[in-house]
Amino acid sequence: GNSHTCGLKPDGSVACWGYNDENGQAASQTGPFTQVSVGYFHTCGLKPDGSVQCWGYNQFGQSAGMFGPFTQISAGGFHTCGLKPDGSVQCWGEDGYGQAIISQTGPFTQVSAGGAHTCGLKPDGSVQCWGRDDYGQSASQAGPFTQVSAGGVHTCGLKPDGSIQCWGWDESGQSASQTGPFTQVGTGEAHTCGHKPDGRVQCWGENGFGQSESQTSPFTQVSVGGYHNCGLKPDGSVECWGWNGYGQAASQTGPFGPYVPPTTITIVKQVVPRDIAWWSFDFTGDLGAFSLSNEDEESYVQTFADLDAGTYTITETAETGYSTEVSCDSGESGTWLAGHLSSPRSYGLFDTFFSS
């Protein structure tokens, strides 16, 4: 964003830092989310069910939640857009220049919301833009491109050969095309950055806060804000540079990275002769010691006597390892679980009732 930054963590939560006024645009969220996007003064997260949750400044309705479903979201200046499974784009928020026209039929494969314009990447690699166009930033392009990024008042696209083509406002050289090769492009208010195959980041354009200083450390991804940038490092930490007036360019240890959904198991309860109740379940992965929580968040750590059939989430409680032995005994009920948890296995969970 312009003055705050957010990162997605592997557990699906979002951590934010930087400017955080009464609107709460930099408030961290538990999620889970699969993607996060930051606008000028609002933030939006995409949830696993395809709905969108937003927070922060909402004068134009840009922080309104949406049911979707969406497959990708992009928060712009004061508007937000989401890509739907059918390739159409739905936008909401400020629409003074037509940047948030309610729906674009497309189809598109990606959407990028800029300061007051929006661009979508089409399946044939062309780019269609709409909204503010006083500097030509909304001029559609034949391409082909593999990614598009809409900035403050300029736009850039990544081409199949790794070069970058830009159009729009170019007072500081932010729209200068580059041969690359690059694997990703990002646009700010008046600068542009490209991520190179070796992990380095090359930037160009306005450099009043050092935001266009190129970086040699290896990154796996780069995100370009208004006047600062942040890169994700292989260890999951985030390194930022540029304007840091509100702490938005403070580096973070993380770890950050793609959402990793929790492992779930489905348990089926069966009753066999001799009053033995048997819960069978299957899972894949080296889980180590674990606890079970059902959809009501009731926890079963050492007792499974009252376990109902259903879908449960496995939460690791110890370091994982191949063939880790786990045993649980609830005492009077005779419930027990023992086994070597490796990939994949199937185990039975037995509850024995002793009749008098």
Short mmCIF file of C-alpha atoms in Angstrom, two decimals:
data_model
loop_
_atom_site.label_atom_id
_atom_site.label_comp_id
_atom_site.label_asym_id
_atom_site.label_seq_id
_atom_site.Cartn_x
_atom_site.Cartn_y
_atom_site.Cartn_z
CA GLY A 1 0.00 0.00 0.00
CA ASN A 2 0.95 3.64 0.23
CA SER A 3 1.85 3.64 3.91
CA HIS A 4 1.24 0.11 5.22
CA THR A 5 2.28 -3.41 4.31
CA CYS A 6 0.71 -6.81 4.89
CA GLY A 7 1.98 -10.35 4.52
CA LEU A 8 0.29 -13.74 4.33
CA LYS A 9 1.53 -16.38 6.78
CA PRO A 10 1.48 -20.15 6.21
CA ASP A 11 -1.32 -20.58 8.77
CA GLY A 12 -3.51 -18.26 6.69
CA SER A 13 -3.30 -15.29 9.05
CA VAL A 14 -2.30 -11.83 7.82
CA ALA A 15 0.28 -9.69 9.63
CA CYS A 16 0.36 -5.96 8.82
CA TRP A 17 2.64 -3.10 9.79
CA GLY A 18 2.87 0.62 9.06
CA TYR A 19 0.26 3.39 9.19
CA ASN A 20 -2.81 2.24 11.12
CA ASP A 21 -5.33 4.97 11.96
CA GLU A 22 -8.85 4.58 13.34
CA ASN A 23 -9.88 2.75 10.17
CA GLY A 24 -7.63 -0.18 11.09
CA GLN A 25 -6.16 -0.82 7.63
CA ALA A 26 -2.99 -2.29 9.18
CA ALA A 27 -4.80 -4.46 11.74
CA SER A 28 -3.60 -8.06 11.58
CA GLN A 29 -6.22 -10.75 10.93
CA THR A 30 -6.46 -14.41 11.90
CA GLY A 31 -8.09 -15.54 8.67
CA PRO A 32 -7.51 -17.97 7.21
CA PHE A 33 -6.79 -16.33 3.86
CA THR A 34 -5.18 -17.60 0.67
CA GLN A 35 -4.15 -14.16 -0.66
CA VAL A 36 -3.85 -10.59 0.62
CA SER A 37 -3.88 -7.31 -1.30
CA VAL A 38 -3.23 -3.80 0.03
CA GLY A 39 -4.73 -0.55 -1.32
CA TYR A 40 -4.04 3.05 -0.35
CA PHE A 41 -5.77 2.84 3.03
CA HIS A 42 -7.58 -0.51 2.99
CA THR A 43 -6.68 -4.18 2.88
CA CYS A 44 -8.50 -7.22 1.51
CA GLY A 45 -8.00 -10.93 2.00
CA LEU A 46 -9.28 -13.82 -0.11
CA LYS A 47 -10.68 -16.68 1.97
CA PRO A 48 -10.50 -20.39 1.12
CA ASP A 49 -14.21 -20.41 0.19
CA GLY A 50 -13.62 -17.64 -2.37
CA SER A 51 -15.24 -14.86 -0.33
CA VAL A 52 -13.46 -11.57 0.34
CA GLN A 53 -12.97 -9.89 3.73
CA CYS A 54 -11.71 -6.30 3.74
CA TRP A 55 -10.80 -3.84 6.48
CA GLY A 56 -9.73 -0.19 6.71
CA TYR A 57 -10.97 3.02 5.07
CA ASN A 58 -14.42 2.47 3.59
CA GLN A 59 -15.77 5.85 2.44
CA PHE A 60 -16.45 4.52 -1.04
CA GLY A 61 -17.39 0.98 -0.05
CA GLN A 62 -13.98 -0.38 -1.08
CA SER A 63 -13.76 -2.37 2.16
CA ALA A 64 -17.12 -4.08 1.78
CA GLY A 65 -16.91 -7.84 2.09
CA MET A 66 -18.04 -9.91 -0.89
CA PHE A 67 -19.32 -13.46 -1.05
CA GLY A 68 -17.84 -14.11 -4.48
CA PRO A 69 -16.62 -16.64 -5.14
CA PHE A 70 -13.36 -15.18 -6.42
CA THR A 71 -10.06 -16.77 -7.41
CA GLN A 72 -7.91 -13.62 -7.09
CA ILE A 73 -8.32 -10.10 -5.68
CA SER A 74 -6.60 -6.75 -6.13
CA ALA A 75 -6.99 -3.68 -3.91
CA GLY A 76 -6.43 -0.38 -5.73
CA GLY A 77 -6.39 3.22 -4.60
CA PHE A 78 -9.94 3.43 -3.30
CA HIS A 79 -11.50 0.50 -5.09
CA THR A 80 -11.19 -3.28 -5.10
CA CYS A 81 -11.60 -5.88 -7.84
CA GLY A 82 -11.96 -9.64 -7.82
CA LEU A 83 -11.55 -12.27 -10.52
CA LYS A 84 -14.37 -14.82 -10.64
CA PRO A 85 -14.09 -18.50 -11.65
CA ASP A 86 -15.79 -17.78 -14.99
CA GLY A 87 -13.14 -15.17 -15.84
CA SER A 88 -15.35 -12.14 -15.25
CA VAL A 89 -14.22 -9.28 -13.00
CA GLN A 90 -16.32 -7.66 -10.29
CA CYS A 91 -15.22 -4.33 -8.76
CA TRP A 92 -16.50 -2.15 -5.95
CA GLY A 93 -15.55 1.17 -4.33
CA GLU A 94 -14.79 4.57 -5.84
CA ASP A 95 -15.88 4.81 -9.47
CA GLY A 96 -15.21 8.44 -10.38
CA TYR A 97 -13.28 7.44 -13.50
CA GLY A 98 -15.10 4.19 -14.21
CA GLN A 99 -12.34 2.15 -12.54
CA ALA A 100 -14.86 0.17 -10.51
CA ILE A 101 -17.40 -0.53 -13.24
CA ILE A 102 -19.43 -3.21 -11.52
CA SER A 103 -18.63 -6.03 -13.90
CA GLN A 104 -16.40 -6.81 -16.85
CA THR A 105 -17.32 -9.96 -18.73
CA GLY A 106 -13.82 -10.74 -19.93
CA PRO A 107 -12.86 -13.46 -19.76
CA PHE A 108 -9.71 -12.59 -17.84
CA THR A 109 -7.01 -14.66 -16.16
CA GLN A 110 -5.75 -11.91 -13.80
CA VAL A 111 -6.88 -8.50 -12.57
CA SER A 112 -4.83 -5.57 -11.23
CA ALA A 113 -6.37 -2.48 -9.61
CA GLY A 114 -4.31 0.71 -9.79
CA GLY A 115 -4.70 4.20 -8.37
CA ALA A 116 -7.82 5.05 -10.38
CA HIS A 117 -7.74 2.51 -13.18
CA THR A 118 -7.97 -1.24 -13.53
CA CYS A 119 -6.45 -3.71 -15.98
CA GLY A 120 -7.25 -7.31 -16.78
CA LEU A 121 -5.12 -9.94 -18.52
CA LYS A 122 -7.00 -11.94 -21.15
CA PRO A 123 -6.41 -15.58 -22.12
CA ASP A 124 -4.77 -14.53 -25.41
CA GLY A 125 -2.24 -12.41 -23.48
CA SER A 126 -3.76 -9.04 -24.38
CA VAL A 127 -4.52 -6.46 -21.70
CA GLN A 128 -7.81 -4.58 -21.38
CA CYS A 129 -7.92 -1.55 -19.03
CA TRP A 130 -10.63 0.82 -17.87
CA GLY A 131 -10.79 3.91 -15.64
CA ARG A 132 -8.66 7.05 -15.51
CA ASP A 133 -6.68 7.51 -18.72
CA ASP A 134 -5.20 11.02 -18.70
CA TYR A 135 -1.68 9.66 -19.28
CA GLY A 136 -2.65 6.68 -21.39
CA GLN A 137 -2.39 4.31 -18.42
CA SER A 138 -5.67 2.66 -19.41
CA ALA A 139 -4.76 2.08 -23.04
CA SER A 140 -5.39 -1.54 -23.92
CA GLN A 141 -2.46 -3.52 -25.29
CA ALA A 142 -2.22 -6.43 -27.72
CA GLY A 143 0.68 -8.05 -25.89
CA PRO A 144 1.08 -10.87 -25.45
CA PHE A 145 1.70 -10.64 -21.71
CA THR A 146 1.80 -13.21 -18.91
CA GLN A 147 1.14 -10.72 -16.06
CA VAL A 148 -0.10 -7.15 -15.70
CA SER A 149 0.41 -4.60 -12.90
CA ALA A 150 -1.54 -1.33 -12.66
CA GLY A 151 0.24 1.40 -10.68
CA GLY A 152 -0.65 4.94 -9.66
CA VAL A 153 -0.90 6.39 -13.16
CA HIS A 154 1.07 3.87 -15.22
CA THR A 155 0.79 0.21 -16.11
CA CYS A 156 3.33 -2.51 -16.93
CA GLY A 157 3.07 -5.96 -18.40
CA LEU A 158 5.43 -8.94 -18.30
CA LYS A 159 5.99 -10.56 -21.70
CA PRO A 160 6.62 -14.27 -22.41
CA ASP A 161 10.32 -13.57 -23.13
CA GLY A 162 10.73 -11.98 -19.68
CA SER A 163 10.87 -8.39 -20.93
CA ILE A 164 8.66 -5.66 -19.46
CA GLN A 165 6.57 -3.19 -21.47
CA CYS A 166 5.05 -0.17 -19.70
CA TRP A 167 2.68 2.62 -20.67
CA GLY A 168 1.23 5.73 -19.00
CA TRP A 169 2.84 8.52 -16.98
CA ASP A 170 6.62 8.53 -17.43
CA GLU A 171 7.91 11.72 -15.78
CA SER A 172 10.45 9.78 -13.67
CA GLY A 173 11.15 7.01 -16.16
CA GLN A 174 8.81 4.59 -14.40
CA SER A 175 7.28 3.55 -17.73
CA ALA A 176 10.56 2.76 -19.43
CA SER A 177 10.45 -0.72 -20.92
CA GLN A 178 13.10 -3.23 -19.85
CA THR A 179 14.64 -6.21 -21.62
CA GLY A 180 15.08 -8.31 -18.47
CA PRO A 181 14.57 -11.15 -18.24
CA PHE A 182 12.13 -10.92 -15.34
CA THR A 183 9.68 -13.34 -13.73
CA GLN A 184 7.37 -10.74 -12.13
CA VAL A 185 6.61 -7.02 -12.41
CA GLY A 186 5.17 -4.59 -9.83
CA THR A 187 4.21 -0.93 -10.12
CA GLY A 188 4.07 1.82 -7.47
CA GLU A 189 3.03 5.46 -7.60
CA ALA A 190 5.93 6.54 -9.81
CA HIS A 191 8.34 3.61 -9.88
CA THR A 192 8.46 0.03 -11.13
CA CYS A 193 10.28 -3.11 -10.00
CA GLY A 194 10.96 -6.42 -11.70
CA HIS A 195 11.91 -9.73 -10.11
CA LYS A 196 14.69 -11.55 -11.95
CA PRO A 197 15.19 -15.32 -12.35
CA ASP A 198 18.18 -15.29 -9.97
CA GLY A 199 16.09 -13.64 -7.22
CA ARG A 200 17.45 -10.14 -7.59
CA VAL A 201 15.14 -7.13 -7.89
CA GLN A 202 15.71 -4.34 -10.40
CA CYS A 203 13.77 -1.08 -9.99
CA TRP A 204 13.46 2.15 -11.98
CA GLY A 205 11.60 5.45 -11.78
CA GLU A 206 11.21 8.01 -8.96
CA ASN A 207 13.78 7.40 -6.22
CA GLY A 208 13.27 10.10 -3.59
CA PHE A 209 13.05 7.54 -0.78
CA GLY A 210 15.38 4.90 -2.20
CA GLN A 211 12.43 2.89 -3.48
CA SER A 212 14.08 2.39 -6.87
CA GLU A 213 17.32 1.03 -5.48
CA SER A 214 17.92 -2.41 -6.95
CA GLN A 215 18.50 -5.31 -4.57
CA THR A 216 20.94 -8.20 -4.85
CA SER A 217 19.58 -10.44 -2.07
CA PRO A 218 17.65 -13.36 -3.42
CA PHE A 219 13.88 -13.02 -3.14
CA THR A 220 11.14 -15.39 -4.19
CA GLN A 221 8.58 -12.60 -4.70
CA VAL A 222 8.45 -8.80 -4.67
CA SER A 223 5.57 -6.46 -3.80
CA VAL A 224 5.66 -2.82 -4.85
CA GLY A 225 3.90 -0.18 -2.73
CA GLY A 226 3.35 3.52 -3.28
CA TYR A 227 6.86 4.59 -2.31
CA HIS A 228 8.38 1.42 -0.87
CA ASN A 229 8.89 -2.23 -1.79
CA CYS A 230 9.09 -5.51 0.08
CA GLY A 231 10.62 -8.81 -0.97
CA LEU A 232 9.95 -12.30 0.35
CA LYS A 233 13.15 -14.20 1.11
CA PRO A 234 13.64 -17.98 0.84
CA ASP A 235 13.55 -18.35 4.65
CA GLY A 236 10.11 -16.67 4.81
CA SER A 237 11.36 -13.35 6.16
CA VAL A 238 10.49 -10.04 4.48
CA GLU A 239 12.99 -7.31 3.64
CA CYS A 240 11.68 -3.85 2.68
CA TRP A 241 13.21 -0.64 1.38
CA GLY A 242 12.01 2.87 0.49
CA TRP A 243 9.81 5.31 2.39
CA ASN A 244 9.50 4.25 6.02
CA GLY A 245 7.69 7.20 7.60
CA TYR A 246 5.18 4.94 9.35
CA GLY A 247 7.26 1.79 9.68
CA GLN A 248 5.77 0.32 6.51
CA ALA A 249 9.24 -0.56 5.23
CA ALA A 250 10.37 -2.29 8.43
CA SER A 251 11.69 -5.76 7.71
CA GLN A 252 9.92 -8.72 9.32
CA THR A 253 11.15 -12.14 10.43
CA GLY A 254 7.92 -13.92 9.51
CA PRO A 255 7.71 -16.56 8.38
CA PHE A 256 5.52 -15.52 5.48
CA GLY A 257 4.46 -17.64 2.56
CA PRO A 258 1.54 -19.39 0.88
CA TYR A 259 -1.34 -20.64 3.01
CA VAL A 260 -0.92 -24.29 3.97
CA PRO A 261 -4.36 -25.72 4.82
CA PRO A 262 -4.53 -27.93 7.92
CA THR A 263 -4.68 -31.68 7.43
CA THR A 264 -8.16 -33.06 7.88
CA ILE A 265 -9.31 -36.61 8.48
CA THR A 266 -12.73 -38.19 8.16
CA ILE A 267 -13.67 -40.55 10.96
CA VAL A 268 -16.26 -43.30 10.61
CA LYS A 269 -17.61 -44.93 13.76
CA GLN A 270 -18.43 -48.64 13.54
CA VAL A 271 -19.61 -51.07 16.21
CA VAL A 272 -18.25 -54.60 16.06
CA PRO A 273 -19.02 -57.66 18.25
CA ARG A 274 -18.13 -57.70 21.97
CA ASP A 275 -19.19 -54.11 22.52
CA ILE A 276 -16.12 -52.69 20.82
CA ALA A 277 -16.59 -49.37 19.09
CA TRP A 278 -14.18 -48.76 16.25
CA TRP A 279 -13.35 -45.43 14.66
CA SER A 280 -11.44 -45.82 11.42
CA PHE A 281 -9.67 -42.96 9.73
CA ASP A 282 -7.20 -42.28 6.96
CA PHE A 283 -4.63 -39.56 6.51
CA THR A 284 -1.47 -38.83 4.57
CA GLY A 285 1.71 -37.33 5.97
CA ASP A 286 4.18 -37.68 8.81
CA LEU A 287 2.22 -36.01 11.59
CA GLY A 288 4.13 -36.77 14.76
CA ALA A 289 2.19 -36.22 17.99
CA PHE A 290 -1.15 -34.61 17.29
CA SER A 291 -4.47 -33.52 18.69
CA LEU A 292 -7.86 -33.63 17.03
CA SER A 293 -10.38 -30.79 16.86
CA ASN A 294 -13.78 -31.13 15.28
CA GLU A 295 -15.76 -28.42 13.47
CA ASP A 296 -17.07 -27.15 16.83
CA GLU A 297 -13.46 -26.71 17.99
CA GLU A 298 -13.88 -29.31 20.72
CA SER A 299 -10.46 -30.75 21.40
CA TYR A 300 -9.57 -34.41 21.80
CA VAL A 301 -6.00 -34.76 22.92
CA GLN A 302 -5.80 -37.83 25.16
CA THR A 303 -9.33 -39.16 25.16
CA PHE A 304 -11.32 -40.42 22.21
CA ALA A 305 -14.05 -42.21 24.14
CA ASP A 306 -16.83 -39.83 23.08
CA LEU A 307 -15.56 -39.20 19.58
CA ASP A 308 -18.35 -38.76 17.04
CA ALA A 309 -18.20 -39.51 13.36
CA GLY A 310 -17.30 -36.47 11.27
CA THR A 311 -14.48 -34.42 9.79
CA TYR A 312 -11.69 -33.35 12.11
CA THR A 313 -8.62 -31.15 11.84
CA ILE A 314 -5.22 -32.49 12.85
CA THR A 315 -3.05 -30.02 14.74
CA GLU A 316 0.57 -30.95 15.24
CA THR A 317 1.72 -30.80 18.85
CA ALA A 318 5.28 -32.05 18.42
CA GLU A 319 7.99 -31.99 15.78
CA THR A 320 7.10 -34.30 12.94
CA GLY A 321 9.22 -37.27 12.06
CA TYR A 322 9.03 -40.43 10.03
CA SER A 323 7.50 -43.39 11.88
CA THR A 324 6.77 -41.40 15.02
CA GLU A 325 4.97 -43.55 17.56
CA VAL A 326 1.96 -42.02 19.31
CA SER A 327 -0.15 -43.63 22.00
CA CYS A 328 -3.10 -42.23 23.90
CA ASP A 329 -4.98 -43.81 26.78
CA SER A 330 -8.06 -42.31 28.37
CA GLY A 331 -8.04 -44.66 31.34
CA GLU A 332 -11.40 -46.06 32.42
CA SER A 333 -12.90 -46.27 28.96
CA GLY A 334 -10.02 -48.33 27.68
CA THR A 335 -9.59 -46.04 24.71
CA TRP A 336 -6.24 -46.33 23.03
CA LEU A 337 -4.42 -45.34 19.90
CA ALA A 338 -1.02 -46.63 18.94
CA GLY A 339 0.80 -46.69 15.66
CA HIS A 340 3.62 -45.50 13.52
CA LEU A 341 2.41 -42.44 11.64
CA SER A 342 3.85 -42.48 8.19
CA SER A 343 2.54 -41.76 4.74
CA PRO A 344 -0.04 -43.02 3.96
CA ARG A 345 -1.53 -45.27 6.66
CA SER A 346 -4.91 -46.22 8.00
CA TYR A 347 -5.54 -46.77 11.71
CA GLY A 348 -8.37 -47.90 13.91
CA LEU A 349 -9.25 -46.17 17.16
CA PHE A 350 -10.82 -48.55 19.66
CA ASP A 351 -13.08 -47.85 22.63
CA THR A 352 -13.74 -50.98 24.72
CA PHE A 353 -16.60 -51.12 27.21
CA PHE A 354 -16.37 -53.79 29.91
CA SER A 355 -19.74 -55.18 30.98
CA SER A 356 -20.27 -56.41 34.52
#
